[in-house]
PDB file of C-alpha atoms in Angstrom:
ATOM      1  CA  MET A  16       5.754  17.403  14.949  1.00 59.00           C
ATOM      2  CA  PRO A  17       6.254  20.534  12.875  1.00 70.00           C
ATOM      3  CA  LEU A  18       9.777  21.765  12.489  1.00 87.00           C
ATOM      4  CA  GLY A  19      10.379  25.173  10.967  1.00 92.00           C
ATOM      5  CA  ASN A  20      13.015  25.644   8.304  1.00 95.00           C
ATOM      6  CA  ARG A  21      14.571  28.229   6.054  1.00 95.00           C
ATOM      7  CA  LEU A  22      15.278  25.734   3.344  1.00 95.00           C
ATOM      8  CA  LYS A  23      13.433  27.537   0.572  1.00 93.00           C
ATOM      9  CA  GLU A  24      15.172  30.879   1.058  1.00 95.00           C
ATOM     10  CA  LEU A  25      18.589  29.258   1.483  1.00 95.00           C
ATOM     11  CA  ARG A  26      17.990  27.246  -1.658  1.00 94.00           C
ATOM     12  CA  ALA A  27      16.942  30.348  -3.593  1.00 94.00           C
ATOM     13  CA  ALA A  28      19.996  32.259  -2.374  1.00 95.00           C
ATOM     14  CA  LYS A  29      22.261  29.464  -3.568  1.00 94.00           C
ATOM     15  CA  GLY A  30      20.384  29.082  -6.870  1.00 94.00           C
ATOM     16  CA  LEU A  31      19.489  25.454  -6.255  1.00 94.00           C
ATOM     17  CA  ASN A  32      16.248  23.771  -7.226  1.00 91.00           C
ATOM     18  CA  GLN A  33      14.754  20.910  -5.200  1.00 92.00           C
ATOM     19  CA  GLN A  34      16.129  18.267  -7.535  1.00 91.00           C
ATOM     20  CA  SER A  35      19.695  19.631  -7.339  1.00 92.00           C
ATOM     21  CA  LEU A  36      19.606  19.967  -3.564  1.00 95.00           C
ATOM     22  CA  GLY A  37      18.201  16.450  -3.321  1.00 94.00           C
ATOM     23  CA  SER A  38      21.040  15.075  -5.433  1.00 93.00           C
ATOM     24  CA  LEU A  39      23.631  16.845  -3.255  1.00 95.00           C
ATOM     25  CA  VAL A  40      22.259  15.495   0.030  1.00 95.00           C
ATOM     26  CA  GLY A  41      21.088  12.045  -1.144  1.00 93.00           C
ATOM     27  CA  ALA A  42      17.350  12.718  -0.905  1.00 94.00           C
ATOM     28  CA  SER A  43      14.606  12.762  -3.498  1.00 93.00           C
ATOM     29  CA  ARG A  44      13.028  15.936  -4.814  1.00 93.00           C
ATOM     30  CA  GLN A  45       9.804  14.922  -3.143  1.00 91.00           C
ATOM     31  CA  THR A  46      11.503  14.594   0.250  1.00 94.00           C
ATOM     32  CA  ILE A  47      13.008  18.072  -0.091  1.00 94.00           C
ATOM     33  CA  SER A  48       9.515  19.345  -0.888  1.00 91.00           C
ATOM     34  CA  LEU A  49       8.089  17.555   2.162  1.00 92.00           C
ATOM     35  CA  ILE A  50      10.786  19.032   4.400  1.00 94.00           C
ATOM     36  CA  GLU A  51      10.129  22.556   3.104  1.00 93.00           C
ATOM     37  CA  ARG A  52       6.409  22.176   3.727  1.00 90.00           C
ATOM     38  CA  GLY A  53       7.100  20.900   7.232  1.00 90.00           C
ATOM     39  CA  ASP A  54       5.491  17.548   6.451  1.00 90.00           C
ATOM     40  CA  TYR A  55       8.643  15.589   7.180  1.00 92.00           C
ATOM     41  CA  ASN A  56      11.362  16.024   9.805  1.00 93.00           C
ATOM     42  CA  PRO A  57      14.737  14.930   8.419  1.00 95.00           C
ATOM     43  CA  SER A  58      17.053  12.650  10.335  1.00 95.00           C
ATOM     44  CA  ILE A  59      20.128  14.130  12.000  1.00 95.00           C
ATOM     45  CA  THR A  60      22.279  12.808   9.184  1.00 95.00           C
ATOM     46  CA  LEU A  61      20.167  14.411   6.480  1.00 96.00           C
ATOM     47  CA  ALA A  62      19.876  17.677   8.419  1.00 96.00           C
ATOM     48  CA  LEU A  63      23.673  17.807   8.791  1.00 97.00           C
ATOM     49  CA  ARG A  64      24.155  17.135   5.067  1.00 96.00           C
ATOM     50  CA  ILE A  65      21.704  19.926   4.204  1.00 97.00           C
ATOM     51  CA  ALA A  66      23.461  22.351   6.536  1.00 96.00           C
ATOM     52  CA  GLN A  67      26.793  21.372   4.991  1.00 96.00           C
ATOM     53  CA  VAL A  68      25.537  22.214   1.488  1.00 96.00           C
ATOM     54  CA  PHE A  69      24.562  25.699   2.656  1.00 96.00           C
ATOM     55  CA  GLU A  70      27.832  26.024   4.609  1.00 95.00           C
ATOM     56  CA  THR A  71      26.031  26.804   7.825  1.00 96.00           C
ATOM     57  CA  THR A  72      24.861  25.111  11.023  1.00 96.00           C
ATOM     58  CA  VAL A  73      21.787  22.905  11.433  1.00 96.00           C
ATOM     59  CA  GLU A  74      20.250  25.499  13.786  1.00 94.00           C
ATOM     60  CA  GLN A  75      20.474  28.094  11.031  1.00 94.00           C
ATOM     61  CA  VAL A  76      18.468  25.862   8.705  1.00 96.00           C
ATOM     62  CA  PHE A  77      15.975  24.275  11.110  1.00 95.00           C
ATOM     63  CA  TYR A  78      14.271  25.607  14.229  1.00 93.00           C
ATOM     64  CA  LEU A  79      11.674  24.475  16.680  1.00 90.00           C
ATOM     65  CA  THR A  80       8.277  26.049  16.223  1.00 84.00           C
ATOM     66  CA  GLU A  81       6.356  27.555  19.178  1.00 73.00           C
ATOM     67  CA  GLU A  82       4.209  24.403  19.349  1.00 62.00           C
ATOM     68  CA  GLU A  83       7.339  22.262  19.675  1.00 52.00           C
ATOM     69  CA  GLU A  84       8.851  24.600  22.294  1.00 52.00           C
ATOM     70  CA  GLU A  85       5.691  24.465  24.415  1.00 53.00           C
ATOM     71  CA  LYS A  86       5.996  20.697  24.491  1.00 52.00           C
TER      72      LYS A  86
ATOM     73  CA  MET B   6      -7.789  10.243  37.727  1.00 49.00           C
ATOM     74  CA  THR B   7      -8.214  10.790  33.996  1.00 54.00           C
ATOM     75  CA  LYS B   8      -5.569   8.151  33.202  1.00 58.00           C
ATOM     76  CA  GLU B   9      -7.310   5.605  35.482  1.00 58.00           C
ATOM     77  CA  ARG B  10     -10.680   6.325  33.845  1.00 62.00           C
ATOM     78  CA  LYS B  11      -9.177   5.896  30.391  1.00 76.00           C
ATOM     79  CA  LYS B  12      -7.731   2.503  31.352  1.00 79.00           C
ATOM     80  CA  SER B  13     -11.056   1.279  32.709  1.00 83.00           C
ATOM     81  CA  THR B  14     -12.794   2.513  29.545  1.00 88.00           C
ATOM     82  CA  ILE B  15     -10.425   0.393  27.483  1.00 88.00           C
ATOM     83  CA  TYR B  16     -11.137  -2.743  29.505  1.00 89.00           C
ATOM     84  CA  ILE B  17     -14.880  -2.126  29.533  1.00 90.00           C
ATOM     85  CA  ARG B  18     -14.924  -1.651  25.771  1.00 90.00           C
ATOM     86  CA  PHE B  19     -12.892  -4.837  25.350  1.00 90.00           C
ATOM     87  CA  ALA B  20     -15.258  -6.821  27.555  1.00 92.00           C
ATOM     88  CA  VAL B  21     -18.325  -5.429  25.757  1.00 92.00           C
ATOM     89  CA  GLY B  22     -16.710  -6.239  22.423  1.00 89.00           C
ATOM     90  CA  MET B  23     -16.080  -9.838  23.507  1.00 91.00           C
ATOM     91  CA  LEU B  24     -19.679 -10.186  24.699  1.00 92.00           C
ATOM     92  CA  VAL B  25     -21.058  -8.769  21.439  1.00 89.00           C
ATOM     93  CA  CYS B  26     -18.852 -11.132  19.398  1.00 86.00           C
ATOM     94  CA  ALA B  27     -19.950 -14.064  21.556  1.00 88.00           C
ATOM     95  CA  ALA B  28     -23.605 -13.113  21.101  1.00 89.00           C
ATOM     96  CA  LEU B  29     -23.237 -12.717  17.342  1.00 83.00           C
ATOM     97  CA  GLY B  30     -21.385 -16.024  17.200  1.00 82.00           C
ATOM     98  CA  ALA B  31     -24.157 -17.744  19.133  1.00 86.00           C
ATOM     99  CA  ILE B  32     -26.837 -16.275  16.877  1.00 83.00           C
ATOM    100  CA  GLY B  33     -24.837 -17.165  13.772  1.00 79.00           C
ATOM    101  CA  GLY B  34     -24.182 -20.709  14.964  1.00 79.00           C
ATOM    102  CA  TRP B  35     -27.846 -21.239  15.875  1.00 80.00           C
ATOM    103  CA  TYR B  36     -28.933 -19.905  12.486  1.00 77.00           C
ATOM    104  CA  VAL B  37     -26.502 -22.147  10.630  1.00 74.00           C
ATOM    105  CA  GLY B  38     -27.655 -25.151  12.638  1.00 75.00           C
ATOM    106  CA  ALA B  39     -31.345 -24.340  12.221  1.00 76.00           C
ATOM    107  CA  ALA B  40     -31.293 -23.467   8.536  1.00 74.00           C
ATOM    108  CA  GLU B  41     -28.760 -26.026   7.275  1.00 69.00           C
ATOM    109  CA  ASN B  42     -30.581 -27.228   4.168  1.00 75.00           C
ATOM    110  CA  ASP B  43     -31.772 -23.738   3.293  1.00 79.00           C
ATOM    111  CA  LEU B  44     -28.224 -22.461   3.686  1.00 78.00           C
ATOM    112  CA  PHE B  45     -26.909 -25.168   1.390  1.00 81.00           C
ATOM    113  CA  ALA B  46     -29.442 -24.143  -1.235  1.00 84.00           C
ATOM    114  CA  ALA B  47     -28.669 -20.463  -0.698  1.00 82.00           C
ATOM    115  CA  LEU B  48     -24.922 -21.103  -0.996  1.00 82.00           C
ATOM    116  CA  ASN B  49     -25.381 -23.094  -4.195  1.00 84.00           C
ATOM    117  CA  ALA B  50     -27.606 -20.373  -5.636  1.00 86.00           C
ATOM    118  CA  PHE B  51     -25.014 -17.771  -4.663  1.00 85.00           C
ATOM    119  CA  ASN B  52     -22.249 -19.756  -6.381  1.00 85.00           C
ATOM    120  CA  ARG B  53     -24.341 -20.155  -9.526  1.00 86.00           C
ATOM    121  CA  THR B  54     -25.029 -16.400  -9.521  1.00 87.00           C
ATOM    122  CA  LEU B  55     -21.305 -15.687  -9.242  1.00 86.00           C
ATOM    123  CA  ALA B  56     -20.434 -17.962 -12.157  1.00 85.00           C
ATOM    124  CA  ALA B  57     -23.351 -16.756 -14.355  1.00 86.00           C
ATOM    125  CA  PRO B  58     -21.727 -13.561 -15.729  1.00 89.00           C
ATOM    126  CA  GLY B  59     -18.983 -15.686 -17.303  1.00 86.00           C
ATOM    127  CA  LEU B  60     -16.690 -13.536 -19.451  1.00 88.00           C
ATOM    128  CA  TRP B  61     -18.291 -10.360 -18.049  1.00 91.00           C
ATOM    129  CA  TRP B  62     -16.096 -10.857 -14.996  1.00 92.00           C
ATOM    130  CA  PHE B  63     -13.312  -9.385 -17.114  1.00 93.00           C
ATOM    131  CA  ALA B  64     -15.276  -6.150 -17.637  1.00 95.00           C
ATOM    132  CA  PRO B  65     -14.344  -4.303 -14.407  1.00 95.00           C
ATOM    133  CA  GLY B  66     -10.689  -5.016 -15.130  1.00 96.00           C
ATOM    134  CA  TYR B  67     -10.958  -3.537 -18.620  1.00 96.00           C
ATOM    135  CA  LEU B  68     -12.646  -0.436 -17.232  1.00 97.00           C
ATOM    136  CA  LEU B  69      -9.991   0.136 -14.585  1.00 97.00           C
ATOM    137  CA  LEU B  70      -7.190  -0.532 -17.073  1.00 97.00           C
ATOM    138  CA  ALA B  71      -8.678   2.073 -19.392  1.00 97.00           C
ATOM    139  CA  VAL B  72      -8.851   4.614 -16.572  1.00 97.00           C
ATOM    140  CA  GLY B  73      -5.307   3.747 -15.490  1.00 97.00           C
ATOM    141  CA  THR B  74      -4.054   4.191 -19.045  1.00 98.00           C
ATOM    142  CA  VAL B  75      -5.722   7.603 -19.257  1.00 97.00           C
ATOM    143  CA  TYR B  76      -3.997   8.630 -16.026  1.00 97.00           C
ATOM    144  CA  PHE B  77      -0.672   7.448 -17.439  1.00 97.00           C
ATOM    145  CA  PHE B  78      -0.994   9.463 -20.643  1.00 97.00           C
ATOM    146  CA  ARG B  79      -2.128  12.546 -18.719  1.00 97.00           C
ATOM    147  CA  ALA B  80       0.921  12.163 -16.486  1.00 97.00           C
ATOM    148  CA  LYS B  81       3.172  11.668 -19.506  1.00 96.00           C
ATOM    149  CA  SER B  82       1.947  14.945 -20.992  1.00 96.00           C
ATOM    150  CA  LEU B  83       3.279  16.751 -17.909  1.00 96.00           C
ATOM    151  CA  LEU B  84       6.713  15.105 -17.902  1.00 95.00           C
ATOM    152  CA  PRO B  85       8.475  17.732 -20.068  1.00 94.00           C
ATOM    153  CA  GLN B  86       7.451  20.502 -17.639  1.00 93.00           C
ATOM    154  CA  ALA B  87       8.004  18.471 -14.468  1.00 92.00           C
ATOM    155  CA  GLU B  88      11.694  19.215 -14.140  1.00 87.00           C
ATOM    156  CA  ALA B  89      11.292  22.982 -13.953  1.00 87.00           C
ATOM    157  CA  ASN B  90       7.731  23.251 -12.634  1.00 88.00           C
ATOM    158  CA  ASP B  91       7.007  21.971  -9.092  1.00 86.00           C
ATOM    159  CA  HIS B  92       3.250  21.852  -9.642  1.00 90.00           C
ATOM    160  CA  ALA B  93       3.650  19.829 -12.847  1.00 93.00           C
ATOM    161  CA  PHE B  94       5.998  17.472 -10.994  1.00 93.00           C
ATOM    162  CA  GLU B  95       3.504  16.912  -8.136  1.00 92.00           C
ATOM    163  CA  GLU B  96       0.591  16.406 -10.516  1.00 95.00           C
ATOM    164  CA  ALA B  97       2.529  14.017 -12.793  1.00 96.00           C
ATOM    165  CA  ASP B  98       3.648  12.022  -9.761  1.00 95.00           C
ATOM    166  CA  ARG B  99       0.068  11.840  -8.446  1.00 95.00           C
ATOM    167  CA  ARG B 100      -1.303  10.599 -11.765  1.00 97.00           C
ATOM    168  CA  LEU B 101       1.428   7.970 -12.088  1.00 97.00           C
ATOM    169  CA  CYS B 102       0.627   6.745  -8.566  1.00 96.00           C
ATOM    170  CA  LEU B 103      -3.031   6.377  -9.504  1.00 97.00           C
ATOM    171  CA  ALA B 104      -2.135   4.501 -12.697  1.00 97.00           C
ATOM    172  CA  LEU B 105      -0.019   2.093 -10.662  1.00 96.00           C
ATOM    173  CA  ILE B 106      -2.753   1.567  -8.054  1.00 96.00           C
ATOM    174  CA  LEU B 107      -5.322   0.796 -10.750  1.00 97.00           C
ATOM    175  CA  SER B 108      -3.025  -1.662 -12.540  1.00 96.00           C
ATOM    176  CA  GLY B 109      -2.384  -3.436  -9.231  1.00 96.00           C
ATOM    177  CA  VAL B 110      -6.114  -3.715  -8.557  1.00 97.00           C
ATOM    178  CA  CYS B 111      -6.645  -5.069 -12.081  1.00 96.00           C
ATOM    179  CA  MET B 112      -4.166  -7.886 -11.448  1.00 96.00           C
ATOM    180  CA  VAL B 113      -6.285  -8.984  -8.475  1.00 96.00           C
ATOM    181  CA  LEU B 114      -9.510  -8.645 -10.477  1.00 95.00           C
ATOM    182  CA  LEU B 115      -7.970 -10.779 -13.228  1.00 95.00           C
ATOM    183  CA  PHE B 116      -7.274 -13.613 -10.789  1.00 94.00           C
ATOM    184  CA  ILE B 117     -10.791 -13.276  -9.391  1.00 93.00           C
ATOM    185  CA  ALA B 118     -12.230 -13.519 -12.910  1.00 92.00           C
ATOM    186  CA  LEU B 119     -10.056 -16.562 -13.635  1.00 91.00           C
ATOM    187  CA  GLY B 120     -11.003 -18.260 -10.402  1.00 89.00           C
ATOM    188  CA  ILE B 121     -14.728 -17.666 -10.588  1.00 88.00           C
ATOM    189  CA  SER B 122     -15.416 -18.254 -14.261  1.00 83.00           C
ATOM    190  CA  GLY B 123     -12.378 -20.241 -15.371  1.00 79.00           C
ATOM    191  CA  HIS B 124     -13.659 -23.770 -14.891  1.00 74.00           C
ATOM    192  CA  ALA B 125     -16.875 -23.115 -16.809  1.00 66.00           C
ATOM    193  CA  MET B 126     -15.166 -21.213 -19.621  1.00 69.00           C
ATOM    194  CA  LEU B 127     -12.394 -23.733 -20.217  1.00 69.00           C
ATOM    195  CA  ALA B 128     -14.892 -26.525 -20.647  1.00 68.00           C
ATOM    196  CA  GLY B 129     -17.005 -24.759 -23.243  1.00 70.00           C
ATOM    197  CA  PRO B 130     -16.714 -23.368 -26.771  1.00 75.00           C
ATOM    198  CA  VAL B 131     -15.823 -19.922 -25.418  1.00 82.00           C
ATOM    199  CA  ALA B 132     -12.505 -21.252 -24.120  1.00 86.00           C
ATOM    200  CA  ILE B 133     -10.601 -19.375 -26.826  1.00 86.00           C
ATOM    201  CA  LEU B 134     -12.305 -16.071 -25.945  1.00 87.00           C
ATOM    202  CA  PHE B 135     -11.536 -16.735 -22.297  1.00 89.00           C
ATOM    203  CA  MET B 136      -7.855 -17.239 -23.045  1.00 89.00           C
ATOM    204  CA  VAL B 137      -7.784 -14.153 -25.256  1.00 91.00           C
ATOM    205  CA  HIS B 138      -9.270 -11.998 -22.476  1.00 93.00           C
ATOM    206  CA  THR B 139      -6.782 -13.437 -20.002  1.00 93.00           C
ATOM    207  CA  LEU B 140      -3.814 -12.729 -22.273  1.00 95.00           C
ATOM    208  CA  VAL B 141      -5.011  -9.218 -23.171  1.00 96.00           C
ATOM    209  CA  HIS B 142      -5.465  -8.418 -19.485  1.00 96.00           C
ATOM    210  CA  LEU B 143      -2.051  -9.766 -18.537  1.00 96.00           C
ATOM    211  CA  VAL B 144      -0.218  -7.972 -21.319  1.00 97.00           C
ATOM    212  CA  TRP B 145      -2.072  -4.694 -20.701  1.00 97.00           C
ATOM    213  CA  ILE B 146      -1.428  -4.819 -16.927  1.00 97.00           C
ATOM    214  CA  VAL B 147       2.266  -5.616 -17.300  1.00 96.00           C
ATOM    215  CA  ALA B 148       2.726  -3.016 -20.037  1.00 97.00           C
ATOM    216  CA  LEU B 149       0.943  -0.331 -18.016  1.00 97.00           C
ATOM    217  CA  GLN B 150       3.041  -1.082 -14.953  1.00 96.00           C
ATOM    218  CA  ALA B 151       6.257  -1.091 -16.982  1.00 96.00           C
ATOM    219  CA  VAL B 152       5.624   2.262 -18.679  1.00 97.00           C
ATOM    220  CA  THR B 153       4.353   3.826 -15.443  1.00 97.00           C
ATOM    221  CA  VAL B 154       7.516   2.799 -13.594  1.00 96.00           C
ATOM    222  CA  LYS B 155       9.629   4.070 -16.506  1.00 96.00           C
ATOM    223  CA  ALA B 156       7.855   7.441 -16.389  1.00 96.00           C
ATOM    224  CA  THR B 157       8.256   7.538 -12.588  1.00 96.00           C
ATOM    225  CA  LYS B 158      11.981   6.992 -12.988  1.00 95.00           C
ATOM    226  CA  ALA B 159      12.052   9.896 -15.442  1.00 94.00           C
ATOM    227  CA  ILE B 160      10.900  12.319 -12.735  1.00 93.00           C
ATOM    228  CA  HIS B 161      12.698  10.446  -9.942  1.00 93.00           C
ATOM    229  CA  PRO B 162      16.118   9.778 -11.537  1.00 91.00           C
ATOM    230  CA  GLU B 163      17.533   8.341  -8.311  1.00 91.00           C
ATOM    231  CA  LYS B 164      15.155   5.374  -8.449  1.00 94.00           C
ATOM    232  CA  ARG B 165      16.546   1.955  -9.411  1.00 93.00           C
ATOM    233  CA  GLY B 166      14.988  -1.298 -10.502  1.00 92.00           C
ATOM    234  CA  ASN B 167      13.737  -3.133 -13.563  1.00 91.00           C
ATOM    235  CA  VAL B 168      10.050  -4.087 -13.487  1.00 89.00           C
ATOM    236  CA  PHE B 169      10.839  -7.425 -15.146  1.00 92.00           C
ATOM    237  CA  ASP B 170      13.493  -8.283 -12.560  1.00 92.00           C
ATOM    238  CA  THR B 171      12.455 -10.499  -9.625  1.00 93.00           C
ATOM    239  CA  LYS B 172      14.493  -8.217  -7.373  1.00 94.00           C
ATOM    240  CA  PHE B 173      12.648  -5.113  -8.543  1.00 94.00           C
ATOM    241  CA  GLN B 174      10.906  -4.335  -5.256  1.00 94.00           C
ATOM    242  CA  LYS B 175      14.120  -4.794  -3.273  1.00 94.00           C
ATOM    243  CA  ASP B 176      16.119  -2.579  -5.662  1.00 95.00           C
ATOM    244  CA  TRP B 177      13.402   0.052  -5.675  1.00 95.00           C
ATOM    245  CA  TYR B 178      13.211   0.115  -1.878  1.00 95.00           C
ATOM    246  CA  GLN B 179      16.973   0.453  -1.553  1.00 94.00           C
ATOM    247  CA  SER B 180      16.944   3.424  -3.911  1.00 94.00           C
ATOM    248  CA  CYS B 181      14.361   5.174  -1.728  1.00 94.00           C
ATOM    249  CA  ASP B 182      15.565   7.823   0.699  1.00 94.00           C
ATOM    250  CA  GLU B 183      14.749   7.923   4.435  1.00 93.00           C
ATOM    251  CA  ALA B 184      11.420   9.718   4.031  1.00 94.00           C
ATOM    252  CA  GLU B 185      10.222   7.327   1.339  1.00 94.00           C
ATOM    253  CA  GLN B 186      11.293   4.284   3.350  1.00 94.00           C
ATOM    254  CA  GLN B 187       9.433   5.696   6.352  1.00 94.00           C
ATOM    255  CA  LYS B 188       6.335   6.102   4.187  1.00 93.00           C
ATOM    256  CA  ILE B 189       6.651   2.503   2.991  1.00 94.00           C
ATOM    257  CA  GLY B 190       6.896   1.445   6.639  1.00 94.00           C
ATOM    258  CA  GLN B 191       3.743   3.387   7.525  1.00 94.00           C
ATOM    259  CA  CYS B 192       1.862   1.881   4.579  1.00 95.00           C
ATOM    260  CA  SER B 193       3.015  -1.620   5.538  1.00 95.00           C
ATOM    261  CA  TYR B 194       1.917  -1.165   9.138  1.00 95.00           C
ATOM    262  CA  PHE B 195      -1.483   0.128   8.035  1.00 96.00           C
ATOM    263  CA  CYS B 196      -1.858  -2.936   5.800  1.00 96.00           C
ATOM    264  CA  PHE B 197      -0.807  -5.212   8.657  1.00 96.00           C
ATOM    265  CA  ARG B 198      -3.401  -3.692  10.985  1.00 96.00           C
ATOM    266  CA  LEU B 199      -6.145  -3.937   8.366  1.00 96.00           C
ATOM    267  CA  MET B 200      -5.402  -7.570   7.500  1.00 96.00           C
ATOM    268  CA  SER B 201      -5.188  -8.399  11.221  1.00 95.00           C
ATOM    269  CA  THR B 202      -8.854  -7.365  11.376  1.00 94.00           C
ATOM    270  CA  ILE B 203      -9.976  -8.984   8.117  1.00 95.00           C
ATOM    271  CA  PHE B 204      -8.377 -12.394   8.635  1.00 96.00           C
ATOM    272  CA  PRO B 205     -10.140 -13.235  11.938  1.00 93.00           C
ATOM    273  CA  ILE B 206     -13.486 -12.249  10.405  1.00 91.00           C
ATOM    274  CA  ALA B 207     -12.797 -14.453   7.385  1.00 94.00           C
ATOM    275  CA  MET B 208     -11.740 -17.359   9.622  1.00 93.00           C
ATOM    276  CA  LEU B 209     -14.887 -16.955  11.731  1.00 89.00           C
ATOM    277  CA  LEU B 210     -17.039 -17.044   8.631  1.00 88.00           C
ATOM    278  CA  LEU B 211     -15.213 -20.138   7.402  1.00 91.00           C
ATOM    279  CA  PHE B 212     -15.654 -21.723  10.826  1.00 88.00           C
ATOM    280  CA  PHE B 213     -19.431 -21.380  10.565  1.00 84.00           C
ATOM    281  CA  LEU B 214     -19.477 -22.659   7.003  1.00 85.00           C
ATOM    282  CA  SER B 215     -17.073 -25.505   7.732  1.00 87.00           C
ATOM    283  CA  SER B 216     -18.914 -26.618  10.872  1.00 82.00           C
ATOM    284  CA  SER B 217     -22.040 -27.112   8.776  1.00 80.00           C
ATOM    285  CA  LYS B 218     -19.946 -28.784   6.035  1.00 81.00           C
ATOM    286  CA  MET B 219     -20.649 -26.069   3.498  1.00 82.00           C
ATOM    287  CA  VAL B 220     -16.952 -25.595   2.773  1.00 86.00           C
ATOM    288  CA  GLN B 221     -14.163 -28.124   2.835  1.00 88.00           C
ATOM    289  CA  PRO B 222     -11.618 -27.969   5.693  1.00 89.00           C
ATOM    290  CA  GLY B 223      -8.904 -27.298   3.128  1.00 92.00           C
ATOM    291  CA  TRP B 224     -10.210 -23.739   2.613  1.00 92.00           C
ATOM    292  CA  VAL B 225      -9.992 -23.097   6.342  1.00 93.00           C
ATOM    293  CA  LEU B 226      -6.407 -24.326   6.281  1.00 95.00           C
ATOM    294  CA  LEU B 227      -5.579 -22.150   3.251  1.00 95.00           C
ATOM    295  CA  VAL B 228      -6.892 -18.948   4.813  1.00 96.00           C
ATOM    296  CA  GLY B 229      -5.303 -19.896   8.127  1.00 96.00           C
ATOM    297  CA  LEU B 230      -1.922 -20.379   6.471  1.00 97.00           C
ATOM    298  CA  LEU B 231      -2.242 -17.007   4.738  1.00 97.00           C
ATOM    299  CA  TRP B 232      -3.009 -15.393   8.079  1.00 97.00           C
ATOM    300  CA  LEU B 233      -0.050 -17.174   9.628  1.00 97.00           C
ATOM    301  CA  ALA B 234       2.229 -15.990   6.814  1.00 97.00           C
ATOM    302  CA  GLN B 235       1.064 -12.411   7.350  1.00 96.00           C
ATOM    303  CA  GLN B 236       1.622 -12.530  11.113  1.00 96.00           C
ATOM    304  CA  LEU B 237       4.926 -14.399  11.052  1.00 96.00           C
ATOM    305  CA  SER B 238       6.484 -12.392   8.239  1.00 95.00           C
ATOM    306  CA  TYR B 239       5.808  -9.111  10.017  1.00 94.00           C
ATOM    307  CA  GLN B 240       6.746 -10.304  13.516  1.00 94.00           C
ATOM    308  CA  CYS B 241       9.872 -12.161  12.430  1.00 94.00           C
ATOM    309  CA  MET B 242      11.094  -9.187  10.427  1.00 93.00           C
ATOM    310  CA  ALA B 243      10.531  -6.933  13.438  1.00 92.00           C
ATOM    311  CA  TYR B 244      12.396  -9.414  15.647  1.00 93.00           C
ATOM    312  CA  HIS B 245      15.250  -9.637  13.180  1.00 93.00           C
ATOM    313  CA  LEU B 246      15.560  -5.837  13.007  1.00 90.00           C
ATOM    314  CA  ASP B 247      15.636  -5.553  16.787  1.00 90.00           C
ATOM    315  CA  HIS B 248      17.604  -8.610  17.814  1.00 90.00           C
ATOM    316  CA  GLY B 249      19.170 -10.042  14.694  1.00 84.00           C
ATOM    317  CA  LYS B 250      22.877 -10.110  13.928  1.00 73.00           C
ATOM    318  CA  LYS B 251      24.264  -6.799  12.737  1.00 63.00           C
ATOM    319  CA  LYS B 252      25.080  -6.885   9.059  1.00 55.00           C
ATOM    320  CA  GLY B 253      26.990  -4.508   6.802  1.00 52.00           C
ATOM    321  CA  ALA B 254      25.236  -2.325   4.278  1.00 49.00           C
ATOM    322  CA  ARG B 255      22.068  -4.111   3.145  1.00 46.00           C
TER     323      ARG B 255
END
């Protein structure tokens, strides 16, 4: 179930690499990579932690793709 | 209408599958009954063929260990760049995974080599060579696994666990994040499904062989107990997770 995200651009704007973001939210670098590629949908807890790091809301970081909305 | 058709297809396929299995079982049982002495001879010849290679049973393990070691060193060469370079990180991680898979396979191959050729080797003058091969294999496997895990921890600093600790797998799992634990769950379920297919086939084969006294009942019991352990461990864990007492942080 693909979930869109703006993780990469938010990360770049904040000057964080995948490893640093992972350390801040309690996830591995590989998981951050999977999330960015859309290969893994984070749990609510992880999504909230990520949004907190970027000082924004979850909806600003993640969004449903057209395929998800059609469902 | 489509849902009803799908249901009936399932039941039809199940019934056909049962009939095919019954037919194969009948043919197999008839063959075993009809060719008993020939089967005994064939089984003995097969066993002698298996034992004939002797120390060469260690060869596949050596080959895979060599390949695994190459993967490890190729991964190690990427470690300095892995922190800054995402591609280097992915490639290093992939090579370390392959090294670990190969070392795991080699452990199984080692036990196969010991089991098949051990009794003949220990009785003869090549007993020392046999023990040397066994020790070299063991040391190489353990060393490869230890350095691979160490290198993995270098690119995954959040990972915990000492390879030589009996609690290593538990510690490692607890240091995995939600995505990694989900992956482990998916792998475990795939393994469960696969073994749930393999075990009945193995038991059926043993049934045929045991019914014509070509294998001792103890082997049937051994495989049956392994199957039981696989089923019960999975089902009981699932039950415990759903209905067990709530604990604090695990």
